[in-house]
PDB file of C-alpha atoms in Angstrom:
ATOM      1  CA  UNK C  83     150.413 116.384 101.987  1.00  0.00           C
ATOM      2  CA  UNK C  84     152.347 113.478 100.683  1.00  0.00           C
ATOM      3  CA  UNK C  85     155.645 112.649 101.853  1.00  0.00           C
ATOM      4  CA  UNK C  86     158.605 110.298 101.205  1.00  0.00           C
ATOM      5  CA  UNK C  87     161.025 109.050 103.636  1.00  0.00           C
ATOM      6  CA  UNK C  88     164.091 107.087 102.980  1.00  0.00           C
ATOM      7  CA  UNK C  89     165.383 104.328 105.603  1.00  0.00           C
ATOM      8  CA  UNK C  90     168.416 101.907 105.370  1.00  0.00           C
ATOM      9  CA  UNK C  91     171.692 101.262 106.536  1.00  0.00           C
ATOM     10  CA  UNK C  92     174.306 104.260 106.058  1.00  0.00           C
ATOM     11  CA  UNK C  93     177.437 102.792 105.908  1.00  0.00           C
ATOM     12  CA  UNK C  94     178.085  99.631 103.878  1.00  0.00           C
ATOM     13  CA  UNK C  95     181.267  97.954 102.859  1.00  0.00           C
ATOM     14  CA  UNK C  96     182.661  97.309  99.629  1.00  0.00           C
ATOM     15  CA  UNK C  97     181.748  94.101  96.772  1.00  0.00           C
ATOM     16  CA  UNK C  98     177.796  93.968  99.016  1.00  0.00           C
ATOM     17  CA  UNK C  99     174.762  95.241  98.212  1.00  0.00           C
ATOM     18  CA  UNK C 100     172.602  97.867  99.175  1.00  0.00           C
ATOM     19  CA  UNK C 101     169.277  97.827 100.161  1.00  0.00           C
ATOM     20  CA  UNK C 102     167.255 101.350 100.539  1.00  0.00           C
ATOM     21  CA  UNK C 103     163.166 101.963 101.118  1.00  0.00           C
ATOM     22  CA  UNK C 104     161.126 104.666 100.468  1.00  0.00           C
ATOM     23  CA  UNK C 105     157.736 104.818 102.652  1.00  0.00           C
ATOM     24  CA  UNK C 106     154.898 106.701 101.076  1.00  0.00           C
ATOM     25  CA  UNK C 107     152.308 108.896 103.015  1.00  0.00           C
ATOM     26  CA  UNK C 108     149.378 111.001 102.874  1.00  0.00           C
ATOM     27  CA  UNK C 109     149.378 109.350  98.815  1.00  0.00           C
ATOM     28  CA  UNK C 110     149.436 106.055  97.851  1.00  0.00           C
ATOM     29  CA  UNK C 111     151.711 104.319  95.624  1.00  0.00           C
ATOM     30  CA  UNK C 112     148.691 102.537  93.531  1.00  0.00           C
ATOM     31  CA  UNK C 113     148.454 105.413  91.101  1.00  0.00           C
ATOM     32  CA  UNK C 114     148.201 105.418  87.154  1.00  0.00           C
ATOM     33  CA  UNK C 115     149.574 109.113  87.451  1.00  0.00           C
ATOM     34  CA  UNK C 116     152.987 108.422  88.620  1.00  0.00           C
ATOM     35  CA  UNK C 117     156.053 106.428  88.641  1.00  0.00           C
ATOM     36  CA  UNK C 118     158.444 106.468  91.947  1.00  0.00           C
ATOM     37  CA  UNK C 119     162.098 107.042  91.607  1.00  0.00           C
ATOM     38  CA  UNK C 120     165.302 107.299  92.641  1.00  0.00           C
ATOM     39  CA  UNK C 121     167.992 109.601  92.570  1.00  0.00           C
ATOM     40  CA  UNK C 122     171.653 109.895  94.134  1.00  0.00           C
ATOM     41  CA  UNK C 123     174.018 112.751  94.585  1.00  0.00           C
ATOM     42  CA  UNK C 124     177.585 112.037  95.286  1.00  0.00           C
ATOM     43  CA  UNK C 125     179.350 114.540  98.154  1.00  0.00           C
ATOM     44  CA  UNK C 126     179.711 118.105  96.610  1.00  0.00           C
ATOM     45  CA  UNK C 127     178.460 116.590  92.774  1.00  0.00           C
ATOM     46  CA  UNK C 128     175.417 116.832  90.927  1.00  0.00           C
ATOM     47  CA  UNK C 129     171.972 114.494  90.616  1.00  0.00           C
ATOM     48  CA  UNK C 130     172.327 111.629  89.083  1.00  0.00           C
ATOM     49  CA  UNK C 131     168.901 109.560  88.310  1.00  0.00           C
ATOM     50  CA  UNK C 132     169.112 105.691  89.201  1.00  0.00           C
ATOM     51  CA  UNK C 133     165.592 104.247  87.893  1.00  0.00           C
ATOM     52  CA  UNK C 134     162.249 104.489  88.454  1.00  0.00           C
ATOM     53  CA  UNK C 135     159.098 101.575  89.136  1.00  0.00           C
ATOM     54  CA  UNK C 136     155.471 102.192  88.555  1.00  0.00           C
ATOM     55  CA  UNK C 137     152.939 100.233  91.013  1.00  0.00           C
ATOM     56  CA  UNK C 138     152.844  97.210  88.670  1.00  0.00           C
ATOM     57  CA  UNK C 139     155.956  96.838  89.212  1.00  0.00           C
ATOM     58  CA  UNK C 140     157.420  98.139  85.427  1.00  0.00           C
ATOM     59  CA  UNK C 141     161.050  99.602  85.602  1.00  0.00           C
ATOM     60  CA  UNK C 142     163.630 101.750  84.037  1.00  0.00           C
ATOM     61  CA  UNK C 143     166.958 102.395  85.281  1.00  0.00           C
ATOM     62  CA  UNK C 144     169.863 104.109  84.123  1.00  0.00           C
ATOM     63  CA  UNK C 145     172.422 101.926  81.670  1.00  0.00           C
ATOM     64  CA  UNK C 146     175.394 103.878  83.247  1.00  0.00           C
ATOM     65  CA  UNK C 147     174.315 101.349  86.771  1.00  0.00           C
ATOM     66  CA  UNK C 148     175.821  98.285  84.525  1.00  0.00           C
ATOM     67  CA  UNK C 149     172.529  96.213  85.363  1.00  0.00           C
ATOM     68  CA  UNK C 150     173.027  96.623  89.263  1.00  0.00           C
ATOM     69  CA  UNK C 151     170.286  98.366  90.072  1.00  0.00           C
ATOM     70  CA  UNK C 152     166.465  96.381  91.321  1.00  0.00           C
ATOM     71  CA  UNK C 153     163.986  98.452  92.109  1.00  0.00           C
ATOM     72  CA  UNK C 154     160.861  97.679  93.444  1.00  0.00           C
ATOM     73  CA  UNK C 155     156.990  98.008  94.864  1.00  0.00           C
ATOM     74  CA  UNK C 156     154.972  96.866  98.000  1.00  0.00           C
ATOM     75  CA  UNK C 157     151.645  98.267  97.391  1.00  0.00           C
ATOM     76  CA  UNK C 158     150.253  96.567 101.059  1.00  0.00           C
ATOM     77  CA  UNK C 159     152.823  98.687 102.665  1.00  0.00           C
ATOM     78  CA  UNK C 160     153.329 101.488 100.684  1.00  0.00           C
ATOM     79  CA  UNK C 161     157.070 101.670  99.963  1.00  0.00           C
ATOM     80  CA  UNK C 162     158.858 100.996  96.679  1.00  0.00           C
ATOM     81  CA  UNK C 163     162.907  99.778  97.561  1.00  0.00           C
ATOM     82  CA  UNK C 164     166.078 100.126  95.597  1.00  0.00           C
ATOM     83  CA  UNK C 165     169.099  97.449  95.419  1.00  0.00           C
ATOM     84  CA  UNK C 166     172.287  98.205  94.740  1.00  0.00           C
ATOM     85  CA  UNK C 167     175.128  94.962  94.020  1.00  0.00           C
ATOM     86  CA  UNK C 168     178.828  95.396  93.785  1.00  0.00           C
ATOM     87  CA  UNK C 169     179.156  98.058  95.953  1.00  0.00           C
ATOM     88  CA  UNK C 170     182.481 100.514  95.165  1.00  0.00           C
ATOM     89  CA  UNK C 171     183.346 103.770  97.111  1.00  0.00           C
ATOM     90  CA  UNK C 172     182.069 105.376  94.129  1.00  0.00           C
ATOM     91  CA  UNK C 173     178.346 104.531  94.917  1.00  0.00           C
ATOM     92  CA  UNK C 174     179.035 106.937  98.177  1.00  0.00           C
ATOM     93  CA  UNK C 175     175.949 109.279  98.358  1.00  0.00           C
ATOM     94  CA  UNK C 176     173.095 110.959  98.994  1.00  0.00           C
ATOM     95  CA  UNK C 177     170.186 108.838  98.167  1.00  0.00           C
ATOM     96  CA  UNK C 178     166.718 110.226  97.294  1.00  0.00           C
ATOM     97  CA  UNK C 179     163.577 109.088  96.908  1.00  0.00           C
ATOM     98  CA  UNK C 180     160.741 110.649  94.603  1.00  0.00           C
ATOM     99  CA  UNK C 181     157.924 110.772  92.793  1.00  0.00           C
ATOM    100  CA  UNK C 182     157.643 111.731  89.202  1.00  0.00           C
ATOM    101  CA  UNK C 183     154.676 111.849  86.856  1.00  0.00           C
ATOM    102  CA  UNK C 184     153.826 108.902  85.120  1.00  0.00           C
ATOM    103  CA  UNK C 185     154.116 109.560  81.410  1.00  0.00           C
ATOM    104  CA  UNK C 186     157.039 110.568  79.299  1.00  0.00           C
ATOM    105  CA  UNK C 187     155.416 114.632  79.110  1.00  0.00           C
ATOM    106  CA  UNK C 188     155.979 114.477  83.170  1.00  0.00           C
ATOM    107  CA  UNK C 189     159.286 112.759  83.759  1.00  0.00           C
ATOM    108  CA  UNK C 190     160.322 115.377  86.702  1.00  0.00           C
ATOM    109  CA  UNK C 191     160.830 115.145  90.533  1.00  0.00           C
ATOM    110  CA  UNK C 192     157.344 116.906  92.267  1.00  0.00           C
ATOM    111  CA  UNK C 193     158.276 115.585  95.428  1.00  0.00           C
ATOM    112  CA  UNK C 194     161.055 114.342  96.998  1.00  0.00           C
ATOM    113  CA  UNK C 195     162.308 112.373 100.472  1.00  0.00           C
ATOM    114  CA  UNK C 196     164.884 114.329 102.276  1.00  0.00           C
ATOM    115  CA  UNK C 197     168.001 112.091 101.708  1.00  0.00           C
ATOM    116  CA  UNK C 198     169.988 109.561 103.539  1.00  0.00           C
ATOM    117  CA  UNK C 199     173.692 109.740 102.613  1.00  0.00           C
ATOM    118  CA  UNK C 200     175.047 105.871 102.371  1.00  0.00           C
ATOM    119  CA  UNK C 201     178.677 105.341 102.907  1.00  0.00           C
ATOM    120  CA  UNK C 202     180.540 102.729 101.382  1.00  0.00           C
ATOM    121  CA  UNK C 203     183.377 101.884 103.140  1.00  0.00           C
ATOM    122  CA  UNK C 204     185.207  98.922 104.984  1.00  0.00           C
TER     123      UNK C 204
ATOM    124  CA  UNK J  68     172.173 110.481  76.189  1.00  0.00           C
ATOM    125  CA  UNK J  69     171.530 113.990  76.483  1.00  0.00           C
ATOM    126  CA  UNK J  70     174.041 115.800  78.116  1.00  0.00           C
ATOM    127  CA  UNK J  71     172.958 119.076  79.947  1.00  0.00           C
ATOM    128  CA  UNK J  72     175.929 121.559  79.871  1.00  0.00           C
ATOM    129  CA  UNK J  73     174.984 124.575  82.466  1.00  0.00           C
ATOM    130  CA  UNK J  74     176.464 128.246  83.153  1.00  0.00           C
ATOM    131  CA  UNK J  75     177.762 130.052  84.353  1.00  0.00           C
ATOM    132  CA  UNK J  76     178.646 127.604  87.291  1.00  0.00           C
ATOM    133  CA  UNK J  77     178.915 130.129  89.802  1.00  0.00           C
ATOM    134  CA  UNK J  78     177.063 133.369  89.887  1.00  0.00           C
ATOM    135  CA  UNK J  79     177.819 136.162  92.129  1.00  0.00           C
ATOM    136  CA  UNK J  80     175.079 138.795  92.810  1.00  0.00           C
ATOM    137  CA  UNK J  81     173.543 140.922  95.448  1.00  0.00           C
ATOM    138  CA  UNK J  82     169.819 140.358  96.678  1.00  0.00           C
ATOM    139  CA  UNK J  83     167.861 142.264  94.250  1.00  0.00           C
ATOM    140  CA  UNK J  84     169.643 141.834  91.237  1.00  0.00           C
ATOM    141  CA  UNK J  85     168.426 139.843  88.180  1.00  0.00           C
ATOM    142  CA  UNK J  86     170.020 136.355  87.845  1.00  0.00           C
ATOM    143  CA  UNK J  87     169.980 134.840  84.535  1.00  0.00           C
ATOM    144  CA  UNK J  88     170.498 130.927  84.645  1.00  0.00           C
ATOM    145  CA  UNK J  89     171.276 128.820  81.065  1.00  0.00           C
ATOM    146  CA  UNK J  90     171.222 125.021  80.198  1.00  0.00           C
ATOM    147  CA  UNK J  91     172.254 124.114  77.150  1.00  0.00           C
ATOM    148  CA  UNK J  92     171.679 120.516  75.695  1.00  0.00           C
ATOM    149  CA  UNK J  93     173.809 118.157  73.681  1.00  0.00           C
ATOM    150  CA  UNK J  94     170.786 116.951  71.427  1.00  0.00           C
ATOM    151  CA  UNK J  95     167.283 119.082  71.329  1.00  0.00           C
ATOM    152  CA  UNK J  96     164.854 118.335  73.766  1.00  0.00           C
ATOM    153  CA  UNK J  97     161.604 118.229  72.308  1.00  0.00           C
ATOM    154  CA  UNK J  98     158.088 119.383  73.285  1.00  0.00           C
ATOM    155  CA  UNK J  99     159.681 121.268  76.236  1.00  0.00           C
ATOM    156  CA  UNK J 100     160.726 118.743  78.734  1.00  0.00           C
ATOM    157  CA  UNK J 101     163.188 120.226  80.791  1.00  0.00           C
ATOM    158  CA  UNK J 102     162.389 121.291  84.593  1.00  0.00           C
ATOM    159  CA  UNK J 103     164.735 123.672  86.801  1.00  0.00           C
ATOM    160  CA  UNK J 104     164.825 122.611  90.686  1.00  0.00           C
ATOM    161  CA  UNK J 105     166.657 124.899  93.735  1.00  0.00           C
ATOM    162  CA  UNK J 106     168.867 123.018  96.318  1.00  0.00           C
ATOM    163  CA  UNK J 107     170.075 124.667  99.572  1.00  0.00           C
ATOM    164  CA  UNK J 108     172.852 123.416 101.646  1.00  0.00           C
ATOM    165  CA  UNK J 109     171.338 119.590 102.958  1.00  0.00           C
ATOM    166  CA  UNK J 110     168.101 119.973 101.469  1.00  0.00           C
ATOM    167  CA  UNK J 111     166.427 117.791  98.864  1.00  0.00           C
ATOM    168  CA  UNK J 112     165.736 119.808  95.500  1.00  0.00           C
ATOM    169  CA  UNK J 113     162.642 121.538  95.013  1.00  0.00           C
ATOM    170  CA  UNK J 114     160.692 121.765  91.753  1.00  0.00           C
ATOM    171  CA  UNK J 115     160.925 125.403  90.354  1.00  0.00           C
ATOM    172  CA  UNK J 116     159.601 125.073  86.268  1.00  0.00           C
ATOM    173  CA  UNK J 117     158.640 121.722  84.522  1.00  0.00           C
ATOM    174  CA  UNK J 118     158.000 122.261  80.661  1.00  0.00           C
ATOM    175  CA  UNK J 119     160.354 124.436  80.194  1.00  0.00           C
ATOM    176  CA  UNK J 120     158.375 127.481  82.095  1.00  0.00           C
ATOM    177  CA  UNK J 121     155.454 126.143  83.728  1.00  0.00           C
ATOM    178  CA  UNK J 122     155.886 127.274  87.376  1.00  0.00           C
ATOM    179  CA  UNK J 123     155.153 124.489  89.740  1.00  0.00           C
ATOM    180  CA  UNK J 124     152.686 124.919  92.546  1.00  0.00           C
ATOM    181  CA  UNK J 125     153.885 127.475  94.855  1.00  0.00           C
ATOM    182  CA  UNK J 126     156.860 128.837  93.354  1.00  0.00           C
ATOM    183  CA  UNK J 127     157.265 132.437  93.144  1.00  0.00           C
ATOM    184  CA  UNK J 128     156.620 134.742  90.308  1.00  0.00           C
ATOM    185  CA  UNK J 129     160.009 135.985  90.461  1.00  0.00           C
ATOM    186  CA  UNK J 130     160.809 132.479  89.140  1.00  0.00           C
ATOM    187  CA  UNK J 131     160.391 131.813  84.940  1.00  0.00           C
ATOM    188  CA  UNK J 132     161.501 129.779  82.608  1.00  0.00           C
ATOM    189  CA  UNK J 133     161.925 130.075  78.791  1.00  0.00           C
ATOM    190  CA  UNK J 134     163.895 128.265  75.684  1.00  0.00           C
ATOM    191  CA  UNK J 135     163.422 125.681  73.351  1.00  0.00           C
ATOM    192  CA  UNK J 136     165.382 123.243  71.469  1.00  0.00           C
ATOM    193  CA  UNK J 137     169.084 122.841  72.956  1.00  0.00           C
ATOM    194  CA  UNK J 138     168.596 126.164  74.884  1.00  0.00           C
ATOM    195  CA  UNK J 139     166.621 126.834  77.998  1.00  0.00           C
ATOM    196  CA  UNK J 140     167.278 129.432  80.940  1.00  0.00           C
ATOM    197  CA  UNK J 141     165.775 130.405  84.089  1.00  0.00           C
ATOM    198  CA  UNK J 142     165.381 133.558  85.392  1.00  0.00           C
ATOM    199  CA  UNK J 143     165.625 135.243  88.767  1.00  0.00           C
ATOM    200  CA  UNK J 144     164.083 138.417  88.148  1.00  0.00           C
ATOM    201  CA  UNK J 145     165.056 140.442  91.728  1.00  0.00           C
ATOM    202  CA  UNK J 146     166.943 137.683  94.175  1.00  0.00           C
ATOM    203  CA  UNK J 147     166.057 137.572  97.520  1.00  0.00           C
ATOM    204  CA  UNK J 148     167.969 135.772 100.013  1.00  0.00           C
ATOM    205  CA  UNK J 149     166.225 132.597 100.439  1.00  0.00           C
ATOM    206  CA  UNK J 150     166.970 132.827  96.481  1.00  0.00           C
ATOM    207  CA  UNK J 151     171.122 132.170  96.992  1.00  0.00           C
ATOM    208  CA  UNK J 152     171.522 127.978  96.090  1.00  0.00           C
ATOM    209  CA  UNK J 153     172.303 125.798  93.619  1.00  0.00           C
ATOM    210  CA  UNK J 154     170.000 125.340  90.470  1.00  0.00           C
ATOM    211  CA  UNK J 155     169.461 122.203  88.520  1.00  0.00           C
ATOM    212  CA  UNK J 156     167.726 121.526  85.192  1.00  0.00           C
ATOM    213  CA  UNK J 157     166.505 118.254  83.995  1.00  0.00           C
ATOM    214  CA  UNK J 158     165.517 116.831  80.918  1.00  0.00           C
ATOM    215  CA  UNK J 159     162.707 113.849  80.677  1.00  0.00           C
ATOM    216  CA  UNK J 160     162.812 113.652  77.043  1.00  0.00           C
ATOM    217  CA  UNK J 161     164.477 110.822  76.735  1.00  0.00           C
ATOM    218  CA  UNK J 162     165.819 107.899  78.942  1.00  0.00           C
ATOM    219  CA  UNK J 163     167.830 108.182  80.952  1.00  0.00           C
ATOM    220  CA  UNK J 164     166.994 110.904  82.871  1.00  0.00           C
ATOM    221  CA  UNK J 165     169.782 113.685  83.054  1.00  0.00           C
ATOM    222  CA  UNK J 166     170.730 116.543  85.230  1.00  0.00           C
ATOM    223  CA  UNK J 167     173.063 119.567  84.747  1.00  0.00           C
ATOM    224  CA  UNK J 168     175.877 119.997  86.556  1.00  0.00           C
ATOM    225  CA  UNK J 169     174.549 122.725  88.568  1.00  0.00           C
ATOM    226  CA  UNK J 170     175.145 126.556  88.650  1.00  0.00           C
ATOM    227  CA  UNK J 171     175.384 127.919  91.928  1.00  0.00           C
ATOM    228  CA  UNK J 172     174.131 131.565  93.077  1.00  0.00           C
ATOM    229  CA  UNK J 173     176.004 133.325  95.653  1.00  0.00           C
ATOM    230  CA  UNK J 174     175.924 136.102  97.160  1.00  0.00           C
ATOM    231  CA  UNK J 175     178.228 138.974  96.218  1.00  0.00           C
TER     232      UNK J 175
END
């Protein structure tokens, strides 16, 4: 059964950046058939998608991130990463990590890491 | 962007009772991409419907999905108590990605 875990700091202070992983098992990220994503959710709001990176390393990311976002692959260990520069309290939240099909007729979440809330704070 | 607009945003109902879910969308989403997900209280959402009302693997009957166009609703046909969350749908139509704002089912 695959899973996704999320790992990285949870409290991080304003102006740096933030660095998140997502470790992949019982799947691997080397897959034509799916992209790997990320999603936040800010305390008591709704999802909002951040971007997404297929294994060869191809992104998209959400314009409403101003550019801030990085995401990325490591196919030798399994984990795709997300950065996040310019830190404000308004980037407090949930973070998830996910996997999504690959083309455009399967852009939803199948599976999902359980969350690690990041803090932004000083 | 498409902008997903749902209702009611709270729903108050007793287990048993049908639960009718809508998601309306600020440009037509074609070719039915829009998927519903369930979140519970700390959870990570689950996949409910993806194309509009394709169940995904291991989701209840009780669970469908229907609409078209800017329109698109889920349906709870008899809630049972694992049923009482917050529901989200998604469109993957175009980029970027959007969610609803949620409409949570509670328990009356």
């Amino acid at each position: 059964q695959l899973q996704l875990q999320e790992s990285g700091p949870g409290l991080v202070k304003p102006s740096e950046t933030l660095s998140l992983t997502c470790t992949v098992s019982g799947g691997s990220v080397i897959s034509s058939s799916y992209r790997w994503g990320w999603v936040r959710q800010s305390p008591g709001k709704g999802l909002e998608w951040i971007g997404c990176v297929s294994f060869s390393g191809s992104t998209r990311d959400n314009p409403s991130l101003k550019s801030r976002v990085t995401i990325s692959v490591d196919t030798s260990r399994n984990q795709f990463s997300l950065q996040l520069n310019s830190l404000t309290a308004a980037d407090t939240a949930v973070y998830y990590c996910g996997r999504r099909g690959y083309n455009s007729d399967s852009g939803f979440f199948d599976f999902w890491g359980q969350g690690i809330l990041v803090t932004v704070s000083s | 962007e498409i902008v997903l607009t749902q209702s009611p945003g709270t729903l108050s109902l007793s287990p048993g009772e049908r639960a009718t879910l809508s998601c309306r969308a600020s440009q037509s989403v074609s070719n039915y991409y829009l998927a519903w997900y369930q979140q519970k209280s700390g959870q990570a959402p689950r996949l409910l419907i993806y194309g509009a009302s394709r169940r995904a693997t291991g989701i209840p009957d009780r669970f469908s999905g229907s609409g078209s166009g800017t329109d698109f609703t889920l349906t709870i046909s008899r809630l049972e108590p694992e049923d009482f969350a917050v529901y989200y749908c998604q469109q993957y139509d175009s980029s970027p990605l959007t969610f609803g704002g949620g409409t949570r089912v509670e328990i009356k």
